[in-house]
């Protein structure tokens, strides 16, 4: 059994890369003539006429093709709460990887749009399961001081999936015929196979094992990962005792259904974990990642230059996620969320202003017969729009990107954690589904005003985070649970850094570089 938390994380977050693979395989393929001609719905190109540039799927249909994965992800996220409670975190993720293999096979072999939609929907079910449960799984295995790092690695894996598949799809675009999109859709199966096999060598979540009264396995896994098999370590004994106390308390409670997430004593954190995912989608990041080729088309780029410029956003996404992994647990969740949303509001506003002031309507039917490229901007303003698109990605990657996966798994007691993560992730995919449908039609009908919508959302989320979202950095999951007892103000649920020896002297000997832990304060400042 693998007990190194970093290796476990590398294997588990392949589940996140699957989302990145699917997202990028669609965004890079959208503007290619091979795809647009094979699924052409007219009026330009074969079989409608002899023009070389095909219209491709109707904008509404394309929205449906893109959104089908989000729809499946919504279902998968909700299902994951039941699957993980019954079969465990690890087994649920493995079930998702099997579904991915099935869905990718259908996409690769798709003969028509309905078959493609079904394949993407099944892929989406996998993504919903993995995106909900991978952060829970690695978060429950990791020691407190590494929880932000390993849970945030989910987002980094997504960015790597986006980057790798974008360049695979770009290379495939030079192939003639349908192999140009079938090849990348087929290669998506490789990481799922690695995930399925790799998880066979990793441990189950100790907190799920504790819930199932499998204490020998639970204690062995915790001591193996957190203290090199030293079960007598004082910190390990404290952690296990906290877990036993939490399980004992939860056995006396029967509120472990989705309905119970909306009870008065849970509604505050339920609304937080729902909105952290809703706001994450309303940052507009997936509008950028799904449809950046349309945006750069409006800025005057086409063909290979468009694809290469679009790929830079994927590189930025990977690079800018690294600072969050390194400093997320030191800086905290709230400062990054607030700073990120302020930056996003600025860049979206600049894009909207430049598009509105310097842009003009595209010819009827859009540039190159692509209806979504319905607005044209040229010269220096176009370059600024491209730069701001990159800055949107650069602002999102170290802030909202990783925290959307970390936060929901930190706020709930063990009995509700799986379902809370599932509901939170389902909220993400519900909004993702709506945006996938909305953005292509919005580019056609309201053109540059689409940018204003995302700017307003970014400003609204800044206020919401400041007034409502508490800090969770550095606390054990059981301490986070204690933090919600009593009435507190979000900005006063701050951090008080103290030396490790105040809590457990021996923990410092095992993690000398992490010489501080974070304790929750109430509004009066007492512990």
Coordinates of C-alpha atoms in Angstrom, one line a residue:
X1 CA 0.0 0.0 0.0
X2 CA 1.3 3.5 -0.9
X3 CA 1.5 5.7 2.2
X4 CA 3.3 8.8 0.8
X5 CA 0.6 11.5 0.7
X6 CA 2.2 13.2 -2.3
X7 CA 2.2 10.0 -4.4
X8 CA -1.4 9.3 -3.3
X9 CA -2.4 12.8 -4.4
X10 CA -0.7 12.5 -7.8
X11 CA -2.7 9.3 -8.5
X12 CA -6.0 10.6 -7.1
X13 CA -6.0 14.0 -8.9
X14 CA -5.8 12.3 -12.2
X15 CA -9.5 12.3 -11.7
X16 CA -9.3 16.1 -12.0
X17 CA -7.2 15.9 -15.1
X18 CA -10.1 14.1 -16.8
X19 CA -12.2 17.2 -16.6
X20 CA -9.3 19.2 -18.1
X21 CA -8.9 16.7 -20.9
X22 CA -12.5 16.8 -21.9
X23 CA -12.8 20.6 -21.6
X24 CA -9.7 21.2 -23.7
X25 CA -10.5 18.6 -26.3
X26 CA -13.7 20.5 -27.1
X27 CA -12.3 24.0 -27.0
X28 CA -9.4 23.2 -29.3
X29 CA -11.5 21.3 -31.7
X30 CA -14.4 23.8 -32.0
X31 CA -12.8 26.0 -34.7
X32 CA -11.4 23.2 -36.8
X33 CA -12.9 22.6 -40.2
X34 CA -12.8 18.8 -39.7
X35 CA -15.1 19.0 -36.7
X36 CA -17.3 21.7 -38.2
X37 CA -17.8 19.9 -41.5
X38 CA -18.4 16.5 -40.0
X39 CA -21.1 17.8 -37.7
X40 CA -22.2 20.5 -40.1
X41 CA -25.8 21.8 -39.8
X42 CA -25.4 24.5 -42.5
X43 CA -25.9 26.7 -44.2
X44 CA -22.3 26.9 -45.4
X45 CA -20.1 24.0 -46.5
X46 CA -20.8 20.4 -47.5
X47 CA -23.4 19.0 -48.0
X48 CA -25.2 22.4 -48.3
X49 CA -22.8 24.0 -50.8
X50 CA -19.2 23.8 -52.0
X51 CA -17.7 26.4 -49.7
X52 CA -14.6 25.2 -47.9
X53 CA -15.5 26.8 -44.5
X54 CA -18.3 24.9 -42.8
X55 CA -20.8 26.5 -40.4
X56 CA -20.7 23.6 -38.0
X57 CA -23.4 22.8 -35.5
X58 CA -26.0 25.5 -34.8
X59 CA -24.9 27.7 -31.9
X60 CA -27.7 26.3 -29.7
X61 CA -26.8 22.8 -30.6
X62 CA -23.1 23.5 -30.0
X63 CA -24.1 24.8 -26.6
X64 CA -25.9 21.5 -26.0
X65 CA -22.9 19.5 -27.0
X66 CA -20.7 21.4 -24.7
X67 CA -23.2 21.5 -21.9
X68 CA -23.9 17.7 -22.1
X69 CA -20.8 17.1 -20.0
X70 CA -21.9 19.6 -17.4
X71 CA -25.3 17.9 -17.3
X72 CA -23.7 14.6 -16.7
X73 CA -21.4 16.1 -14.1
X74 CA -24.4 17.4 -12.2
X75 CA -25.9 14.0 -12.0
X76 CA -22.6 12.4 -11.2
X77 CA -21.9 14.8 -8.4
X78 CA -25.2 14.1 -6.7
X79 CA -24.8 10.3 -7.2
X80 CA -21.3 10.5 -5.6
X81 CA -22.7 11.4 -2.2
X82 CA -24.5 8.0 -2.0
X83 CA -21.7 6.0 -3.7
X84 CA -19.0 7.3 -1.4
X85 CA -21.1 6.7 1.8
X86 CA -21.8 3.1 0.7
X87 CA -18.6 2.0 -1.1
X88 CA -16.0 4.5 0.2
X89 CA -14.2 7.4 -1.4
X90 CA -11.7 5.4 -3.3
X91 CA -14.2 2.9 -4.8
X92 CA -16.5 5.7 -5.9
X93 CA -13.6 7.4 -7.8
X94 CA -12.8 4.0 -9.5
X95 CA -16.4 3.7 -10.6
X96 CA -16.1 7.1 -12.2
X97 CA -13.0 6.1 -14.1
X98 CA -14.9 3.1 -15.6
X99 CA -17.6 5.4 -16.8
X100 CA -15.0 7.7 -18.4
X101 CA -13.7 4.7 -20.4
X102 CA -17.2 4.0 -21.7
X103 CA -18.0 7.7 -22.5
X104 CA -14.7 8.3 -24.2
X105 CA -15.2 5.2 -26.4
X106 CA -18.6 6.6 -27.5
X107 CA -17.1 10.1 -28.2
X108 CA -14.3 8.6 -30.2
X109 CA -16.6 6.4 -32.3
X110 CA -19.4 9.0 -32.6
X111 CA -21.2 9.0 -35.9
X112 CA -23.6 11.9 -35.2
X113 CA -24.4 14.7 -32.8
X114 CA -26.7 12.6 -30.5
X115 CA -24.0 9.9 -30.1
X116 CA -21.5 12.6 -29.2
X117 CA -23.8 14.1 -26.7
X118 CA -24.4 10.7 -25.0
X119 CA -20.7 10.0 -24.8
X120 CA -20.0 13.5 -23.3
X121 CA -22.9 13.0 -20.8
X122 CA -21.4 9.7 -19.6
X123 CA -18.0 11.4 -19.3
X124 CA -19.7 14.1 -17.3
X125 CA -21.0 11.6 -14.8
X126 CA -17.4 10.5 -14.2
X127 CA -16.2 14.1 -13.8
X128 CA -19.0 14.8 -11.4
X129 CA -18.1 11.9 -9.2
X130 CA -14.4 12.6 -9.3
X131 CA -14.6 16.4 -8.9
X132 CA -16.8 15.9 -5.8
X133 CA -14.9 13.1 -4.1
X134 CA -11.2 13.4 -5.0
X135 CA -10.8 16.5 -2.8
X136 CA -12.6 14.8 0.0
X137 CA -10.5 11.7 -0.4
X138 CA -7.1 13.4 -0.4
X139 CA -8.2 15.9 2.2
X140 CA -9.2 13.2 4.7
X141 CA -5.9 11.4 4.2
X142 CA -3.6 14.5 4.5
X143 CA -2.3 16.0 7.7
X144 CA -3.8 19.5 8.5
X145 CA -0.8 21.5 7.4
X146 CA -0.9 19.9 3.9
X147 CA -4.6 19.8 3.3
X148 CA -4.8 22.9 1.2
X149 CA -1.9 21.7 -0.9
X150 CA -3.2 18.3 -1.7
X151 CA -6.8 19.4 -2.1
X152 CA -5.7 22.3 -4.3
X153 CA -3.8 19.8 -6.4
X154 CA -7.1 18.9 -7.9
X155 CA -7.2 22.2 -9.7
X156 CA -3.6 21.9 -10.8
X157 CA -4.4 18.5 -12.3
X158 CA -7.3 20.1 -14.2
X159 CA -5.0 22.7 -15.7
X160 CA -2.5 20.1 -16.7
X161 CA -5.3 18.1 -18.4
X162 CA -6.4 21.3 -20.2
X163 CA -2.8 22.0 -21.4
X164 CA -1.9 18.5 -22.5
X165 CA -5.1 17.8 -24.4
X166 CA -5.0 21.3 -26.0
X167 CA -1.7 20.6 -27.6
X168 CA -2.7 17.0 -28.5
X169 CA -5.8 18.5 -30.2
X170 CA -3.8 21.2 -31.9
X171 CA -1.4 18.6 -33.3
X172 CA -4.4 16.5 -34.4
X173 CA -5.9 19.4 -36.2
X174 CA -3.3 19.0 -39.0
X175 CA -4.7 15.5 -39.8
X176 CA -7.3 15.1 -42.5
X177 CA -10.8 13.9 -41.8
X178 CA -12.5 12.8 -38.6
X179 CA -9.3 11.4 -37.1
X180 CA -8.5 15.0 -36.2
X181 CA -11.0 14.9 -33.4
X182 CA -11.3 11.1 -32.9
X183 CA -7.7 10.7 -31.9
X184 CA -7.7 13.2 -28.9
X185 CA -11.1 11.9 -27.8
X186 CA -9.7 8.3 -27.8
X187 CA -6.5 9.3 -26.0
X188 CA -8.6 10.6 -23.1
X189 CA -9.0 7.0 -22.0
X190 CA -5.3 6.7 -21.0
X191 CA -5.4 8.7 -17.8
X192 CA -8.7 7.0 -16.7
X193 CA -7.0 3.7 -17.0
X194 CA -4.0 4.9 -15.0
X195 CA -6.4 6.2 -12.3
X196 CA -8.4 3.0 -12.1
X197 CA -5.2 0.8 -11.7
X198 CA -3.3 3.3 -9.5
X199 CA -6.0 3.6 -6.9
X200 CA -5.8 -0.1 -6.3
X201 CA -2.5 0.6 -4.5
X202 CA -3.7 3.5 -2.3
X203 CA -5.4 3.4 1.1
X204 CA -9.1 4.2 1.8
X205 CA -10.0 7.4 3.6
X206 CA -9.4 6.8 7.3
X207 CA -12.3 8.9 8.2
X208 CA -14.6 6.8 6.1
X209 CA -13.2 3.7 7.7
X210 CA -13.8 5.2 11.1
X211 CA -17.4 5.9 10.2
X212 CA -17.6 2.2 9.3
X213 CA -16.1 1.1 12.6
X214 CA -13.0 -0.3 10.9
X215 CA -10.7 1.3 13.5
X216 CA -7.6 -0.9 13.1
X217 CA -7.3 0.0 9.4
X218 CA -8.1 3.6 10.2
X219 CA -5.4 3.9 12.9
X220 CA -2.8 2.1 10.7
X221 CA -3.4 4.4 7.7
X222 CA -3.3 7.6 9.8
X223 CA -0.1 6.6 11.6
X224 CA 1.5 5.4 8.3
X225 CA 0.8 8.6 6.4
X226 CA 1.2 11.2 9.2
X227 CA 3.9 9.7 11.4
X228 CA 5.9 7.0 9.6
X229 CA 4.0 4.2 11.3
X230 CA 4.5 5.6 14.8
X231 CA 1.1 4.9 16.4
X232 CA 2.4 6.2 19.7
X233 CA 3.2 9.7 18.4
X234 CA 1.3 12.2 20.6
X235 CA -0.1 14.1 17.6
X236 CA -1.4 10.9 16.1
X237 CA -3.0 9.9 19.4
X238 CA -4.7 13.3 19.6
X239 CA -5.9 13.1 16.0
X240 CA -7.3 9.6 16.5
X241 CA -9.0 10.7 19.7
X242 CA -10.5 13.7 18.0
X243 CA -11.8 11.4 15.3
X244 CA -13.3 8.9 17.8
X245 CA -15.0 11.8 19.7
X246 CA -16.4 13.1 16.4
X247 CA -17.7 9.6 15.4
X248 CA -19.2 9.0 18.9
X249 CA -21.0 12.3 18.7
X250 CA -22.2 11.7 15.2
X251 CA -23.6 8.3 16.0
X252 CA -26.1 10.0 18.3
X253 CA -27.3 12.1 15.4
X254 CA -29.5 11.0 12.5
X255 CA -29.2 14.1 10.3
X256 CA -27.2 12.6 7.5
X257 CA -29.4 13.1 4.4
X258 CA -29.3 15.8 1.8
X259 CA -32.4 17.3 3.5
X260 CA -30.4 17.8 6.7
X261 CA -27.9 20.1 4.8
X262 CA -30.7 22.7 4.8
X263 CA -31.6 22.5 8.5
X264 CA -31.1 25.7 10.5
X265 CA -27.8 24.5 12.1
X266 CA -26.3 23.6 8.7
X267 CA -27.8 26.2 6.3
X268 CA -24.9 28.7 6.8
X269 CA -22.2 26.4 5.7
X270 CA -24.4 24.7 3.0
X271 CA -25.0 28.1 1.4
X272 CA -21.3 28.8 1.6
X273 CA -20.2 25.6 -0.2
X274 CA -22.9 26.0 -2.8
X275 CA -21.9 29.6 -3.5
X276 CA -18.2 29.0 -3.6
X277 CA -18.9 26.8 -6.6
X278 CA -21.6 29.0 -8.1
X279 CA -19.4 32.1 -7.9
X280 CA -16.4 30.1 -9.3
X281 CA -18.4 29.4 -12.5
X282 CA -19.7 33.0 -12.6
X283 CA -16.1 34.3 -12.6
X284 CA -16.4 33.4 -16.3
X285 CA -13.3 31.2 -16.3
X286 CA -15.1 28.4 -18.2
X287 CA -16.4 30.9 -20.7
X288 CA -12.8 31.6 -21.4
X289 CA -11.6 28.0 -21.4
X290 CA -14.4 26.6 -23.5
X291 CA -14.8 29.5 -25.9
X292 CA -11.5 31.3 -26.0
X293 CA -11.1 30.6 -29.7
X294 CA -14.3 32.6 -30.3
X295 CA -13.0 35.5 -28.2
X296 CA -9.7 35.6 -30.0
X297 CA -11.6 35.3 -33.3
X298 CA -13.3 38.5 -32.4
X299 CA -9.9 40.0 -31.7
X300 CA -8.8 39.2 -35.2
X301 CA -7.0 35.9 -34.8
X302 CA -7.9 32.9 -37.0
X303 CA -6.6 29.4 -37.9
X304 CA -3.4 28.2 -36.3
X305 CA -2.6 31.7 -34.9
X306 CA -5.9 31.5 -32.9
X307 CA -5.2 28.0 -31.6
X308 CA -1.6 28.9 -30.6
X309 CA -2.7 32.1 -28.8
X310 CA -5.5 30.2 -27.1
X311 CA -3.0 27.6 -25.9
X312 CA -1.1 30.3 -24.0
X313 CA -4.1 30.6 -21.6
X314 CA -3.6 26.9 -20.7
X315 CA 0.1 27.4 -20.0
X316 CA -0.8 30.4 -17.8
X317 CA -3.4 28.3 -16.0
X318 CA -0.8 25.7 -15.1
X319 CA 1.9 28.1 -14.0
X320 CA -0.3 30.4 -12.0
X321 CA -1.9 27.6 -10.0
X322 CA 1.5 26.7 -8.5
X323 CA 1.7 29.7 -6.1
X324 CA -1.7 28.7 -4.6
X325 CA -0.4 25.2 -3.9
X326 CA 2.6 26.6 -2.1
X327 CA 1.0 29.4 -0.2
X328 CA -2.7 28.5 0.2
X329 CA -2.3 27.2 3.7
X330 CA -0.1 30.2 4.7
X331 CA -2.1 33.0 3.2
X332 CA -5.6 31.5 3.9
X333 CA -8.7 31.2 1.9
X334 CA -10.4 34.5 2.4
X335 CA -7.6 36.9 1.2
X336 CA -7.1 34.8 -2.0
X337 CA -10.8 34.7 -2.8
X338 CA -11.3 38.4 -2.3
X339 CA -8.2 39.4 -4.2
X340 CA -9.0 37.1 -7.0
X341 CA -12.6 38.4 -7.5
X342 CA -11.5 42.1 -7.4
X343 CA -8.9 41.3 -10.1
X344 CA -11.5 39.5 -12.2
X345 CA -13.9 42.4 -11.9
X346 CA -11.2 44.8 -13.3
X347 CA -10.2 42.6 -16.3
X348 CA -13.8 41.9 -17.3
X349 CA -14.7 45.5 -17.1
X350 CA -11.7 46.5 -19.2
X351 CA -12.7 43.9 -21.9
X352 CA -16.3 45.1 -21.9
X353 CA -15.2 48.8 -22.2
X354 CA -12.8 48.2 -25.1
X355 CA -15.2 45.9 -27.0
X356 CA -18.0 48.4 -26.7
X357 CA -15.9 51.5 -27.5
X358 CA -13.8 50.1 -30.3
X359 CA -15.5 47.1 -31.7
X360 CA -17.9 46.8 -34.6
X361 CA -20.5 44.1 -35.7
X362 CA -19.1 41.2 -37.7
X363 CA -20.5 40.5 -41.2
X364 CA -23.8 38.5 -41.2
X365 CA -23.2 34.9 -40.1
X366 CA -20.0 35.8 -38.3
X367 CA -16.4 35.8 -39.3
X368 CA -15.4 32.7 -41.3
X369 CA -19.1 31.7 -41.1
X370 CA -18.8 31.2 -37.3
X371 CA -21.9 32.9 -35.9
X372 CA -20.4 33.2 -32.4
X373 CA -17.6 35.4 -33.7
X374 CA -20.2 38.2 -34.1
X375 CA -18.1 41.2 -33.0
X376 CA -14.8 42.5 -34.4
X377 CA -12.1 44.6 -32.7
X378 CA -8.7 45.4 -34.2
X379 CA -5.5 47.2 -33.5
X380 CA -4.2 48.0 -30.1
X381 CA -7.6 47.5 -28.3
X382 CA -7.7 44.0 -29.7
X383 CA -4.3 43.3 -28.2
X384 CA -5.5 44.6 -24.8
X385 CA -8.5 42.3 -25.0
X386 CA -6.3 39.3 -25.6
X387 CA -4.0 40.4 -22.7
X388 CA -7.0 40.8 -20.4
X389 CA -8.2 37.3 -21.3
X390 CA -4.8 36.0 -20.2
X391 CA -5.0 38.1 -17.0
X392 CA -8.5 36.7 -16.2
X393 CA -6.9 33.2 -16.3
X394 CA -3.9 34.4 -14.3
X395 CA -6.2 35.9 -11.6
X396 CA -8.4 32.9 -11.4
X397 CA -5.7 30.2 -11.3
X398 CA -4.1 31.0 -7.9
X399 CA -7.3 32.1 -6.2
X400 CA -10.7 30.7 -6.9
X401 CA -9.4 27.8 -9.0
X402 CA -7.9 25.6 -6.2
X403 CA -10.1 27.0 -3.3
X404 CA -13.3 25.9 -5.0
X405 CA -12.2 22.3 -4.4
X406 CA -10.7 22.8 -1.0
X407 CA -13.4 24.8 0.8
X408 CA -16.4 22.5 0.5
X409 CA -14.6 19.5 2.0
X410 CA -13.5 21.5 5.0
X411 CA -16.8 22.8 6.4
X412 CA -18.9 19.8 7.3
X413 CA -18.9 17.0 9.9
X414 CA -17.9 13.6 8.8
X415 CA -21.5 12.3 8.6
X416 CA -22.4 14.9 6.0
X417 CA -19.1 15.6 4.3
X418 CA -19.6 13.3 1.3
X419 CA -23.1 14.6 0.6
X420 CA -22.0 18.3 1.2
X421 CA -19.2 17.9 -1.3
X422 CA -21.6 16.3 -3.7
X423 CA -24.2 19.1 -3.4
X424 CA -21.5 21.7 -3.7
X425 CA -20.0 20.2 -6.9
X426 CA -23.5 19.6 -8.3
X427 CA -24.1 23.4 -7.9
X428 CA -20.9 24.0 -9.9
X429 CA -22.0 21.8 -12.7
X430 CA -25.6 23.1 -12.8
X431 CA -24.2 26.6 -13.4
X432 CA -21.6 25.3 -15.8
X433 CA -24.4 23.6 -17.7
X434 CA -26.3 26.9 -17.9
X435 CA -23.2 28.9 -19.0
X436 CA -22.2 26.3 -21.6
X437 CA -25.6 26.9 -23.2
X438 CA -25.7 30.6 -22.6
X439 CA -22.3 31.8 -23.8
X440 CA -22.5 30.8 -27.5
X441 CA -26.0 32.3 -27.8
X442 CA -24.8 35.4 -25.9
X443 CA -21.9 36.0 -28.2
X444 CA -24.4 35.8 -31.1
X445 CA -27.1 38.0 -29.6
X446 CA -25.6 40.5 -27.1
X447 CA -22.0 40.3 -28.3
X448 CA -19.6 42.4 -26.1
X449 CA -22.2 42.9 -23.4
X450 CA -21.6 39.4 -22.3
X451 CA -18.4 40.7 -20.6
X452 CA -20.4 43.1 -18.5
X453 CA -22.4 40.2 -16.9
X454 CA -19.2 38.6 -15.7
X455 CA -17.8 41.9 -14.4
X456 CA -21.0 42.4 -12.3
X457 CA -20.8 38.9 -10.9
X458 CA -17.1 39.3 -9.9
X459 CA -18.0 42.5 -7.9
X460 CA -20.9 40.8 -6.2
X461 CA -18.9 37.8 -5.2
X462 CA -16.3 40.1 -3.6
X463 CA -18.9 41.4 -1.1
X464 CA -20.3 38.0 -0.5
X465 CA -17.0 36.5 0.5
X466 CA -16.1 39.4 2.7
X467 CA -19.3 39.2 4.8
X468 CA -20.0 35.5 4.9
X469 CA -17.0 33.2 4.1
X470 CA -14.9 32.2 7.2
X471 CA -11.2 31.3 7.3
X472 CA -10.4 27.5 7.5
X473 CA -6.7 27.4 6.9
X474 CA -4.6 25.3 9.1
X475 CA -7.3 23.6 11.2
X476 CA -8.1 20.0 11.5
X477 CA -11.4 19.0 10.0
X478 CA -12.7 18.5 13.6
X479 CA -11.6 22.0 14.6
X480 CA -13.4 23.5 11.7
X481 CA -16.5 21.7 12.9
X482 CA -16.1 23.3 16.3
X483 CA -15.6 26.8 14.7
X484 CA -19.3 26.8 13.6
X485 CA -20.6 26.4 17.1
X486 CA -22.2 29.7 18.1
X487 CA -22.8 32.8 16.2
X488 CA -19.7 34.4 14.6
X489 CA -18.9 37.0 12.0
X490 CA -16.9 35.7 9.0
X491 CA -14.2 38.3 9.1
X492 CA -13.7 37.7 12.9
X493 CA -13.3 34.0 12.5
X494 CA -9.6 34.8 12.0
X495 CA -6.4 32.9 12.7
X496 CA -4.3 32.9 15.8
X497 CA -0.9 31.4 15.1
X498 CA 0.8 29.6 17.9
X499 CA 3.7 27.2 18.2
X500 CA 3.0 23.5 17.8
X501 CA 4.1 22.6 21.3
X502 CA 1.1 24.4 22.7
X503 CA -1.0 21.8 21.0
X504 CA 1.2 18.6 20.7
X505 CA 4.9 18.8 21.3
X506 CA 5.8 15.8 19.2
X507 CA 4.2 17.0 16.0
X508 CA 6.9 19.5 15.6
X509 CA 9.6 16.8 15.6
X510 CA 7.9 15.2 12.6
X511 CA 7.1 18.4 10.7
X512 CA 9.7 20.9 11.8
X513 CA 9.2 23.0 8.8
X514 CA 5.5 23.5 9.8
X515 CA 6.0 25.2 13.1
X516 CA 2.6 26.8 13.5
X517 CA -1.0 25.6 13.7
X518 CA -4.1 27.6 13.4
X519 CA -6.8 27.8 16.1
X520 CA -10.3 29.2 15.7
X521 CA -11.2 32.2 17.7
X522 CA -14.7 33.4 18.5
X523 CA -15.8 37.0 18.2
X524 CA -14.6 37.8 21.7
X525 CA -11.1 36.5 21.0
X526 CA -11.2 33.6 23.4
X527 CA -10.3 30.0 22.4

